[in-house]
PDB file of N, CA and C in Angstrom:
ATOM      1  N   UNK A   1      -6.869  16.330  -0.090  1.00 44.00           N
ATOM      2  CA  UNK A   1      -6.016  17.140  -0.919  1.00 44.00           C
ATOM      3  C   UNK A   1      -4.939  16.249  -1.540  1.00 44.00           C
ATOM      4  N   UNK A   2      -4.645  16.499  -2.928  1.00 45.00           N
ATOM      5  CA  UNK A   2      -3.470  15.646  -3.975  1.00 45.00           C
ATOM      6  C   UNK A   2      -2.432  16.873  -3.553  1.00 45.00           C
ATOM      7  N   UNK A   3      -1.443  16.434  -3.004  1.00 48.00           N
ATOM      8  CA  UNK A   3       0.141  17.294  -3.113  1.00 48.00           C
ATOM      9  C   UNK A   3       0.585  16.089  -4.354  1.00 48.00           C
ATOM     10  N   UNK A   4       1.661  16.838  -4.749  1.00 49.00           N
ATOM     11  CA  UNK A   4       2.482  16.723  -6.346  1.00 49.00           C
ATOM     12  C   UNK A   4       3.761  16.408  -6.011  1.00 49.00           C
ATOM     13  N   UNK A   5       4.003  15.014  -6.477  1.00 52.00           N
ATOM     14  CA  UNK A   5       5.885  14.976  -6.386  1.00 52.00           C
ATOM     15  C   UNK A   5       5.978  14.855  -7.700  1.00 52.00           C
ATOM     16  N   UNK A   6       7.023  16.157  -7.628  1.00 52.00           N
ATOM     17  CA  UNK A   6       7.536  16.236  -8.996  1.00 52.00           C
ATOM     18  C   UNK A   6       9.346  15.411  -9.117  1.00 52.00           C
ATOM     19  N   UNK A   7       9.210  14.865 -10.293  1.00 48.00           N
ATOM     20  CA  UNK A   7      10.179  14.557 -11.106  1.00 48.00           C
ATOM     21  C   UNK A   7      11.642  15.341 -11.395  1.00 48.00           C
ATOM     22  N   UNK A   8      11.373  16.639 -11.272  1.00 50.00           N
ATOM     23  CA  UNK A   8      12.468  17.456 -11.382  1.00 50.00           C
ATOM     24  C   UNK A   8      13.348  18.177 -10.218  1.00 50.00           C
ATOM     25  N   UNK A   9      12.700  17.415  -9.028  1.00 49.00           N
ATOM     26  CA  UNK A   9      13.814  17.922  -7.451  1.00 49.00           C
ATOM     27  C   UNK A   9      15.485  18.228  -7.963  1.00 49.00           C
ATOM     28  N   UNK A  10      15.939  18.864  -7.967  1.00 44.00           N
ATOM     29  CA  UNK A  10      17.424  19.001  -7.391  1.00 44.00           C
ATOM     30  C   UNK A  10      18.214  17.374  -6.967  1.00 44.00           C
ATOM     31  N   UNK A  11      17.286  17.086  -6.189  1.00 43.00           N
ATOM     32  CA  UNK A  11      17.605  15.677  -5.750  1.00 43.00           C
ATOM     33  C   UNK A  11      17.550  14.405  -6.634  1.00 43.00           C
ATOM     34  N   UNK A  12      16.143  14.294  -6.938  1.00 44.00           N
ATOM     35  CA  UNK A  12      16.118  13.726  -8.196  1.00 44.00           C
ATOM     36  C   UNK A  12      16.871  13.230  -8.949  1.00 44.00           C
ATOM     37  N   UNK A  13      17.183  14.685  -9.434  1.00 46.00           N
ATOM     38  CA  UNK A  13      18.325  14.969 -10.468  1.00 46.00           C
ATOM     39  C   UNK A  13      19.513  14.060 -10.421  1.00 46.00           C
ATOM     40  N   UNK A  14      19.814  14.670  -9.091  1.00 42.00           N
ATOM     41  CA  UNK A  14      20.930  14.097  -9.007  1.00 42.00           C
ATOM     42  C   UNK A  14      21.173  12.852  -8.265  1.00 42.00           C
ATOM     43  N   UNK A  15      20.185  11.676  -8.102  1.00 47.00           N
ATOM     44  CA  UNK A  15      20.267  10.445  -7.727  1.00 47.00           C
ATOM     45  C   UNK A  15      20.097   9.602  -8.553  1.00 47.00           C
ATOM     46  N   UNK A  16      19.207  10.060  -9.876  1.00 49.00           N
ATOM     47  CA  UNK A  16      18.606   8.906 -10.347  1.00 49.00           C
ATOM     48  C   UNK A  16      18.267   9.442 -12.004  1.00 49.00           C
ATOM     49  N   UNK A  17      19.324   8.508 -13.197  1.00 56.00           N
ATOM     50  CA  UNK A  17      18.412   8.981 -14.154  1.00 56.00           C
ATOM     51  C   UNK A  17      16.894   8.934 -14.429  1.00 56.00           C
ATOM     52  N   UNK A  18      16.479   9.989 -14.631  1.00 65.00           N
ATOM     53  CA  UNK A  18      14.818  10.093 -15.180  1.00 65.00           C
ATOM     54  C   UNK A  18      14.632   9.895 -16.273  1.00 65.00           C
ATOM     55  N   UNK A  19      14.202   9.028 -16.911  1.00 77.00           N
ATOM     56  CA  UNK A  19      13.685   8.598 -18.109  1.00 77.00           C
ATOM     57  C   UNK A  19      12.670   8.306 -18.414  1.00 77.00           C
ATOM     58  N   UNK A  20      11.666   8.079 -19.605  1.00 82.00           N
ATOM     59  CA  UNK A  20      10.407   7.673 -19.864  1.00 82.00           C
ATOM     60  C   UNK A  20      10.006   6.716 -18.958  1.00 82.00           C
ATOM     61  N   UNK A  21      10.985   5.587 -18.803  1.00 87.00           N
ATOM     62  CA  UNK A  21      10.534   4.049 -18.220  1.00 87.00           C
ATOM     63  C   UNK A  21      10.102   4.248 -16.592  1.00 87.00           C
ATOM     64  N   UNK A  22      11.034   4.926 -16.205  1.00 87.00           N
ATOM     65  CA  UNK A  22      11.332   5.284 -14.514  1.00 87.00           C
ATOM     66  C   UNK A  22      10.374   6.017 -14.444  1.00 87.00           C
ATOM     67  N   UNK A  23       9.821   7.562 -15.357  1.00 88.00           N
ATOM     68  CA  UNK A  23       8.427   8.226 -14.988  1.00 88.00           C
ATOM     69  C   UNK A  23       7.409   7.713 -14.642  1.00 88.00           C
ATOM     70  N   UNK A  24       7.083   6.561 -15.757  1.00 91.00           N
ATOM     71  CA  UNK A  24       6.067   5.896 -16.056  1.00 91.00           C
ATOM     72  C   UNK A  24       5.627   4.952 -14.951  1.00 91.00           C
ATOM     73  N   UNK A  25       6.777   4.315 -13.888  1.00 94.00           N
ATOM     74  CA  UNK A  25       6.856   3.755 -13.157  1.00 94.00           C
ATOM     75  C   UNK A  25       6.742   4.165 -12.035  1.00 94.00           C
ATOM     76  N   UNK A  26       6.996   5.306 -11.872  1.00 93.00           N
ATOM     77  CA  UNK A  26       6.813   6.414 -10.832  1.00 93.00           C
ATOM     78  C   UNK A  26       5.538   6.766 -10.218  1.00 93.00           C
ATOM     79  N   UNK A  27       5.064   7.143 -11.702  1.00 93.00           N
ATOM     80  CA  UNK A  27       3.785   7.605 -11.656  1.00 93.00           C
ATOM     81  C   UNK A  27       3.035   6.391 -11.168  1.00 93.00           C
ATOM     82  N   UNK A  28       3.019   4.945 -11.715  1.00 96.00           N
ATOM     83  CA  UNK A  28       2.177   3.762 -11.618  1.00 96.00           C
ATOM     84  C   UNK A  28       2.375   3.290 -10.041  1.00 96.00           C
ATOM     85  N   UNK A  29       3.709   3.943  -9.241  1.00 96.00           N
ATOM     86  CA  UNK A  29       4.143   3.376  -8.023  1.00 96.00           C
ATOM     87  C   UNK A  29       3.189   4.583  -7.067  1.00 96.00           C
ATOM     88  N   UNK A  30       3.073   5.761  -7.871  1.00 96.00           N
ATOM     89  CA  UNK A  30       2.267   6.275  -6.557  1.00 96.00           C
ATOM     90  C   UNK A  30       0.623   5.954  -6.810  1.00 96.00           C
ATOM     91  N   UNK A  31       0.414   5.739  -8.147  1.00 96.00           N
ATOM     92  CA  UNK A  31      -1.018   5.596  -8.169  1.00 96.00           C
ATOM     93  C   UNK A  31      -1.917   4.211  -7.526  1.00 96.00           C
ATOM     94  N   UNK A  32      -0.883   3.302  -7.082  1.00 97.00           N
ATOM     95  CA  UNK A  32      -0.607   1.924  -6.583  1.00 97.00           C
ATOM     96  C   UNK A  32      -0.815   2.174  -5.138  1.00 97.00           C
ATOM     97  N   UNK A  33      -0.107   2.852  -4.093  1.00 97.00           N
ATOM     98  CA  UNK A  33       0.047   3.725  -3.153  1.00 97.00           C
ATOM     99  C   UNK A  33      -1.362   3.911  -3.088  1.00 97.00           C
ATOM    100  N   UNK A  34      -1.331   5.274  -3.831  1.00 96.00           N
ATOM    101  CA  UNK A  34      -2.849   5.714  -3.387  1.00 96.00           C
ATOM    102  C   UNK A  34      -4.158   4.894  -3.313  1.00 96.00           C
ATOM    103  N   UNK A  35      -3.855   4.076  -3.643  1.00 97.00           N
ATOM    104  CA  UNK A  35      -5.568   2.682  -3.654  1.00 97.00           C
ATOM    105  C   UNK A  35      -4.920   2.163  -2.595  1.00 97.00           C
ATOM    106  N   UNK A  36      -3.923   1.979  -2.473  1.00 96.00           N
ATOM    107  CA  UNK A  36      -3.729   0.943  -1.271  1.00 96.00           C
ATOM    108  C   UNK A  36      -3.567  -0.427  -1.240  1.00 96.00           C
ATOM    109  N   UNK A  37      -2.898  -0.675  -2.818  1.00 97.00           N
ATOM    110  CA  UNK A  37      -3.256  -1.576  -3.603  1.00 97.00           C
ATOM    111  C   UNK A  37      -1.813  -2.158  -3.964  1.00 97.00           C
ATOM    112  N   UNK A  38      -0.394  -1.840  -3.588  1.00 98.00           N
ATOM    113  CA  UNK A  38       0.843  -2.363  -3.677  1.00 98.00           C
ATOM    114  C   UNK A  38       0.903  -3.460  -3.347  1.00 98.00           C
ATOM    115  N   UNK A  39       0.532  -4.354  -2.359  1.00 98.00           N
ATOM    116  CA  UNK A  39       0.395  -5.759  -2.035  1.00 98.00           C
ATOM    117  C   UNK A  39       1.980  -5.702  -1.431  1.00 98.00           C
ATOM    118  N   UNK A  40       2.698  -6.741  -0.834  1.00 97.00           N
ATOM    119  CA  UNK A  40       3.900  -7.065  -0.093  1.00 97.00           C
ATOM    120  C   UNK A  40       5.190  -6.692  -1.134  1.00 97.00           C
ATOM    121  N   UNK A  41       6.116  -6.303  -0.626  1.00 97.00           N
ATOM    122  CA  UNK A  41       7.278  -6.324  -1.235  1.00 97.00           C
ATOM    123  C   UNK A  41       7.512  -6.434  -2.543  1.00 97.00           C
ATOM    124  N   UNK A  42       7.194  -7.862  -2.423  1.00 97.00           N
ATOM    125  CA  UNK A  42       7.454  -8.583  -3.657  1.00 97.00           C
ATOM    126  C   UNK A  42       6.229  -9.027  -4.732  1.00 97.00           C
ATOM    127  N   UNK A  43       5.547  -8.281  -3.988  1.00 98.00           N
ATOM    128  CA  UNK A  43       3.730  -8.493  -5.464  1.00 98.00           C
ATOM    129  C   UNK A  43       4.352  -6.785  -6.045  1.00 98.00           C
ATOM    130  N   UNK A  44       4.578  -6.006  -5.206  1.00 98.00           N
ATOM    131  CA  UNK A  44       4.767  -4.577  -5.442  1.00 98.00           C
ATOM    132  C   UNK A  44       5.976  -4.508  -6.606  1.00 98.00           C
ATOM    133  N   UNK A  45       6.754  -4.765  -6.427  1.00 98.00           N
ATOM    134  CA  UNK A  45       8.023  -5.011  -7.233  1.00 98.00           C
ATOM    135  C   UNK A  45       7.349  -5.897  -8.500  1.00 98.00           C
ATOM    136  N   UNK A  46       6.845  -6.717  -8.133  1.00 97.00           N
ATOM    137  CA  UNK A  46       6.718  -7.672  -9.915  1.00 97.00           C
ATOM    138  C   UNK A  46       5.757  -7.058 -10.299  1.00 97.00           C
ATOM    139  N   UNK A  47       4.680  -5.971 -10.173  1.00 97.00           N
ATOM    140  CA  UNK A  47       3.496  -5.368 -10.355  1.00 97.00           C
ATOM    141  C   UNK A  47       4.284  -3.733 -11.386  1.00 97.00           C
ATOM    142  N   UNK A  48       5.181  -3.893 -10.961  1.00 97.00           N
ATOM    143  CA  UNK A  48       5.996  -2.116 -11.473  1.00 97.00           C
ATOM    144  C   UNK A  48       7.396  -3.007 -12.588  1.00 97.00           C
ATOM    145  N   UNK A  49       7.455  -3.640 -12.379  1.00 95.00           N
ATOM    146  CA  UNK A  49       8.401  -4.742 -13.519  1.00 95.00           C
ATOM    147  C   UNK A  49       9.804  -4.390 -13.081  1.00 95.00           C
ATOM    148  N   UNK A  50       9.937  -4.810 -11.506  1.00 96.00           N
ATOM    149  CA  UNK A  50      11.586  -4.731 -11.207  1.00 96.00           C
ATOM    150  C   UNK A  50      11.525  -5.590 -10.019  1.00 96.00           C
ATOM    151  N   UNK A  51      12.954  -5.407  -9.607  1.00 97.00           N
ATOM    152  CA  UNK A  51      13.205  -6.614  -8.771  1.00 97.00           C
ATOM    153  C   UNK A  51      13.191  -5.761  -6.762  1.00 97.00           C
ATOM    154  N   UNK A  52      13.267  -6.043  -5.913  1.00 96.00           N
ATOM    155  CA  UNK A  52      13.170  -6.256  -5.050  1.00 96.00           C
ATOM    156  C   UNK A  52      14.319  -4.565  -4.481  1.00 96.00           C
ATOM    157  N   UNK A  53      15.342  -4.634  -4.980  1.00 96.00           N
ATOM    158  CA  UNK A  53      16.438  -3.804  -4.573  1.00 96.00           C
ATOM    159  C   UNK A  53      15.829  -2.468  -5.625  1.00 96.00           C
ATOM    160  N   UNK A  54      15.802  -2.991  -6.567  1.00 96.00           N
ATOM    161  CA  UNK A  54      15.581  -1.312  -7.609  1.00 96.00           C
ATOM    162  C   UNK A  54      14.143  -0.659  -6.874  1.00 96.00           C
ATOM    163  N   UNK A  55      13.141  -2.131  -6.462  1.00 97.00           N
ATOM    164  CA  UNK A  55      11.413  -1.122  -5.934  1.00 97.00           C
ATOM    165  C   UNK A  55      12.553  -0.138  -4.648  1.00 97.00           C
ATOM    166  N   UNK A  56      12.994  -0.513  -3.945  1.00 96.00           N
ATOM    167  CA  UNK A  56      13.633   0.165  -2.895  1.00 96.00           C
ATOM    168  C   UNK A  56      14.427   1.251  -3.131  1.00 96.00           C
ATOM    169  N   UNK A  57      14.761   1.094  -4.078  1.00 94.00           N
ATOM    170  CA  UNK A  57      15.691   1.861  -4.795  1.00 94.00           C
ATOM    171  C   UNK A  57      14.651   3.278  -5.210  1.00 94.00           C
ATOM    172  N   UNK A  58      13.478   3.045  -5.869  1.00 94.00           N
ATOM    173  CA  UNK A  58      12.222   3.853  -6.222  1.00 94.00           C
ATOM    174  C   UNK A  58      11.808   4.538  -5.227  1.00 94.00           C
ATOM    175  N   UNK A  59      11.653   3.733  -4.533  1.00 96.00           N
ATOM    176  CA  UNK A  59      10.584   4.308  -2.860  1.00 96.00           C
ATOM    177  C   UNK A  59      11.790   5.056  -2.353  1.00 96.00           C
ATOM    178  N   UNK A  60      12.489   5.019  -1.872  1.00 93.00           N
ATOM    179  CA  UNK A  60      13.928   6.000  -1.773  1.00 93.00           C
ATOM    180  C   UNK A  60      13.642   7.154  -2.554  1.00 93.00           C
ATOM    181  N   UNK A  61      13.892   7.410  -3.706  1.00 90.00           N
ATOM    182  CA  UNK A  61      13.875   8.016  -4.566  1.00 90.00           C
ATOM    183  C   UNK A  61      12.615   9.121  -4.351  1.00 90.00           C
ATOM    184  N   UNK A  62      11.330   8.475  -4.040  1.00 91.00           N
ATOM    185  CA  UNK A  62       9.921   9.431  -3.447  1.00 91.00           C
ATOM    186  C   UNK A  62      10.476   9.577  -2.731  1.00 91.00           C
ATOM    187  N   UNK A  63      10.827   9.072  -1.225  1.00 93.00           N
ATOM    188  CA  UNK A  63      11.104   9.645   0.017  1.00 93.00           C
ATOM    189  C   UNK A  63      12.378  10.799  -0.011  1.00 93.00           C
ATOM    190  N   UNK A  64      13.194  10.802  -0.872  1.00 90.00           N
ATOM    191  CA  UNK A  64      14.038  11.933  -0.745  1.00 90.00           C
ATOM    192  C   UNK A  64      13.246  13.117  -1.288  1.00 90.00           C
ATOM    193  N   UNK A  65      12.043  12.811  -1.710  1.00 88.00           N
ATOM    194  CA  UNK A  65      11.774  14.655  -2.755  1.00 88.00           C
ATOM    195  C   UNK A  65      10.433  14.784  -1.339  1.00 88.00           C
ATOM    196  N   UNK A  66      10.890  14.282  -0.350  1.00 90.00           N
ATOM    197  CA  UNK A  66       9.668  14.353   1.139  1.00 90.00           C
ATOM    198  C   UNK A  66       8.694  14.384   1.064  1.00 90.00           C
ATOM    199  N   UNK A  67       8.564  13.170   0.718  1.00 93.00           N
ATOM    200  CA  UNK A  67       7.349  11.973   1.211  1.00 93.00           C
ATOM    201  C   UNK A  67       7.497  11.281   1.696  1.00 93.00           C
ATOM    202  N   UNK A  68       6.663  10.547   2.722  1.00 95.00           N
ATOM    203  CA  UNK A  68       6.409   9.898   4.279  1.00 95.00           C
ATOM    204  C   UNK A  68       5.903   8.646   3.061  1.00 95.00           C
ATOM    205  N   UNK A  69       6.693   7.368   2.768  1.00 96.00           N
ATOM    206  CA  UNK A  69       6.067   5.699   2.755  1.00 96.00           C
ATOM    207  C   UNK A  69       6.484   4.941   4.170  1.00 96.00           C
ATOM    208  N   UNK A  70       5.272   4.609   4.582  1.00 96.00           N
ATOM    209  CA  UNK A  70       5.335   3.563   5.258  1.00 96.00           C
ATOM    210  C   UNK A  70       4.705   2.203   4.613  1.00 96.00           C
ATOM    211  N   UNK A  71       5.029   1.115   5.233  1.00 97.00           N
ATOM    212  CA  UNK A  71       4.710   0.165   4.614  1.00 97.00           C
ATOM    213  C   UNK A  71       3.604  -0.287   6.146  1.00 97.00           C
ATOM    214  N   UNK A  72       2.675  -1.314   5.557  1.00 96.00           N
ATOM    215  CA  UNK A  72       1.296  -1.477   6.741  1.00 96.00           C
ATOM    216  C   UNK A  72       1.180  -3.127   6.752  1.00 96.00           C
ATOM    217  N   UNK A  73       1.767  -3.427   7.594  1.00 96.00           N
ATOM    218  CA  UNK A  73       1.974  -5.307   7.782  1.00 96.00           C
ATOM    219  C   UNK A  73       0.281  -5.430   7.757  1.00 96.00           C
ATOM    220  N   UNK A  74      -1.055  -5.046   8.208  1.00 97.00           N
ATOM    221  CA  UNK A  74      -2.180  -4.976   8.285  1.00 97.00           C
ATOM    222  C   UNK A  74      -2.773  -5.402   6.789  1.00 97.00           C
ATOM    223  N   UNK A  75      -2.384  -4.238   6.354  1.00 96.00           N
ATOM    224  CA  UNK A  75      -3.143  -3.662   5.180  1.00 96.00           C
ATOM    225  C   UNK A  75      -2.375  -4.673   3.958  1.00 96.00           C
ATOM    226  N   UNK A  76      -1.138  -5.006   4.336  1.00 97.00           N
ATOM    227  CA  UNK A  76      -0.243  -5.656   3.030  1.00 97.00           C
ATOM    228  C   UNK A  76       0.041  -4.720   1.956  1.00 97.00           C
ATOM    229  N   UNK A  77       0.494  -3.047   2.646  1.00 97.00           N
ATOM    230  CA  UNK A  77       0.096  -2.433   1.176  1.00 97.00           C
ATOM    231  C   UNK A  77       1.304  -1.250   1.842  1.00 97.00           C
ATOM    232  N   UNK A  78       1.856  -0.589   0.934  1.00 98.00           N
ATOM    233  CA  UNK A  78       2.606   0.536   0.853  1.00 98.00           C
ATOM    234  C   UNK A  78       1.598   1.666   1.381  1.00 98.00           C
ATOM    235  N   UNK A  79       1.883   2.744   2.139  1.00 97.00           N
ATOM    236  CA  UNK A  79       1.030   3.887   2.432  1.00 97.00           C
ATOM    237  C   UNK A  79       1.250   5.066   2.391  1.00 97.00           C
ATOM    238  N   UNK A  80       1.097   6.317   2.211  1.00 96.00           N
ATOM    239  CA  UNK A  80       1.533   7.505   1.993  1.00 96.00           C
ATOM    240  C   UNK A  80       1.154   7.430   3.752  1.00 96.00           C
ATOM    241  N   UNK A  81       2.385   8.654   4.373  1.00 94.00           N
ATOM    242  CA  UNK A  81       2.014   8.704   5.968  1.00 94.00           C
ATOM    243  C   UNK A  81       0.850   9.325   6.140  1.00 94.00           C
ATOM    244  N   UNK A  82      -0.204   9.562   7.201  1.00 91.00           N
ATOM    245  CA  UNK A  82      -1.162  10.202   7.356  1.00 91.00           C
ATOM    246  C   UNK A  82      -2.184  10.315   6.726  1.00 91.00           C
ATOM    247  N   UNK A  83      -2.300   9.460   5.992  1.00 90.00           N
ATOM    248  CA  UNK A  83      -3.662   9.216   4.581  1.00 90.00           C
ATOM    249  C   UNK A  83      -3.383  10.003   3.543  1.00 90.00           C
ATOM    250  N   UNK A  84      -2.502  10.445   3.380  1.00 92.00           N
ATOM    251  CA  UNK A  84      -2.146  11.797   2.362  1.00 92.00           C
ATOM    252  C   UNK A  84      -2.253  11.080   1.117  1.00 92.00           C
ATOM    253  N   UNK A  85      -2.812  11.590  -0.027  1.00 93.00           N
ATOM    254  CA  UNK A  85      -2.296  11.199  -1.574  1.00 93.00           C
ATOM    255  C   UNK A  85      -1.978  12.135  -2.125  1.00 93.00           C
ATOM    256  N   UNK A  86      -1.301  11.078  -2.946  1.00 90.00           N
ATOM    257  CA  UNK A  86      -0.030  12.570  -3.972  1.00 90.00           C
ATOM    258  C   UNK A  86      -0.548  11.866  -5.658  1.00 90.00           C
ATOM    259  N   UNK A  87      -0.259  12.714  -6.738  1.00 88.00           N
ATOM    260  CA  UNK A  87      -0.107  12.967  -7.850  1.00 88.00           C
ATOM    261  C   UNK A  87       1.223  12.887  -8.231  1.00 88.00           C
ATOM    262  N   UNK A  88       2.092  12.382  -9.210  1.00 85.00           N
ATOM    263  CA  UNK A  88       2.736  12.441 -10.150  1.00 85.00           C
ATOM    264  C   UNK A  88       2.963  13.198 -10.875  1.00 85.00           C
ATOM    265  N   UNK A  89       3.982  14.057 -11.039  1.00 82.00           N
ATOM    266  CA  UNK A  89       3.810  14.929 -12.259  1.00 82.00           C
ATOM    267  C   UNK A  89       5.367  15.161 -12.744  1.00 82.00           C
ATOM    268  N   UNK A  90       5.359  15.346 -14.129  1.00 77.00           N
ATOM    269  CA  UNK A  90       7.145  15.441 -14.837  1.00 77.00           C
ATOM    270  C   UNK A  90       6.391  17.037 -15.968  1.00 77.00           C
ATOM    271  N   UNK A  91       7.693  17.871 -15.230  1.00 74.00           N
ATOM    272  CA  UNK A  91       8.240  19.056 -16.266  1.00 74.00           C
ATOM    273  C   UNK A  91       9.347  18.905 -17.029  1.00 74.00           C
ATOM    274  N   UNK A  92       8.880  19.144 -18.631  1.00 72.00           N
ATOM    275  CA  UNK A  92       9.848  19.826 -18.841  1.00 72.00           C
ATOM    276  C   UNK A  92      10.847  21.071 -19.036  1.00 72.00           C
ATOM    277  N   UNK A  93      11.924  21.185 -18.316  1.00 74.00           N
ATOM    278  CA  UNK A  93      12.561  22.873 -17.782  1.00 74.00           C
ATOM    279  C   UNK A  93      13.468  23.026 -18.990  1.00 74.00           C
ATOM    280  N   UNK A  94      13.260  24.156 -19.303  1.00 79.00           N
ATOM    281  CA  UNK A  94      14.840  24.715 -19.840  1.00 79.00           C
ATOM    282  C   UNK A  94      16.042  24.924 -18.691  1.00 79.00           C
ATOM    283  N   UNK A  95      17.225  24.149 -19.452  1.00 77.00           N
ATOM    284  CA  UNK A  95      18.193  24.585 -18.752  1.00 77.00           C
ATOM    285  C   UNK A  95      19.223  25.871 -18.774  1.00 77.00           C
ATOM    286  N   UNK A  96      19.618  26.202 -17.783  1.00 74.00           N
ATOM    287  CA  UNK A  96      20.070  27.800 -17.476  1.00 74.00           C
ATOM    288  C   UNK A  96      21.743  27.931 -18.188  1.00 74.00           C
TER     289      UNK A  96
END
């Protein structure tokens, strides 16, 4: 089963501007994830076009809208907890 982290949490919102660049990156950071295919730290970070503190900064950013990353010294790869994969997805809301 694909569960959906969406872009528009409450939380989100209010941690982190969302912009085209950051979606796009978002989306490419979980689809990276899901293969199993992030490589260490620092292949992961130059693979999404940022530095070391902002990838952390990202993965934060999933983990507050609750999602489980672990990282797998084994595997060399970022992991969703429990084999789970997620989808990406951005709404746009009217505001109230």
């Amino acid at each position: 089963m694909i569960k959906t982290i969406s872009s528009n949490t409450p939380m989100a919102q209010s941690m982190y501007p969302i912009d085209i660049p950051v979606i796009n990156r978002l989306a490419y950071m979980v689809s990276l994830i899901n293969q199993k295919a992030t490589g260490r730290p620092e292949q992961f970070a130059s693979k999404i076009g940022v530095g070391k503190t902002r990838l952390t900064e990202l993965i934060n950013l999933i983990k507050k809208s609750g999602v489980e990353i672990e990282y797998d010294r084994t595997q060399e790869s970022y992991l969703f907890a429990q084999g789970k994969k997620y989808s990406f997805q951005c709404r746009i809301v009217e505001k109230s």
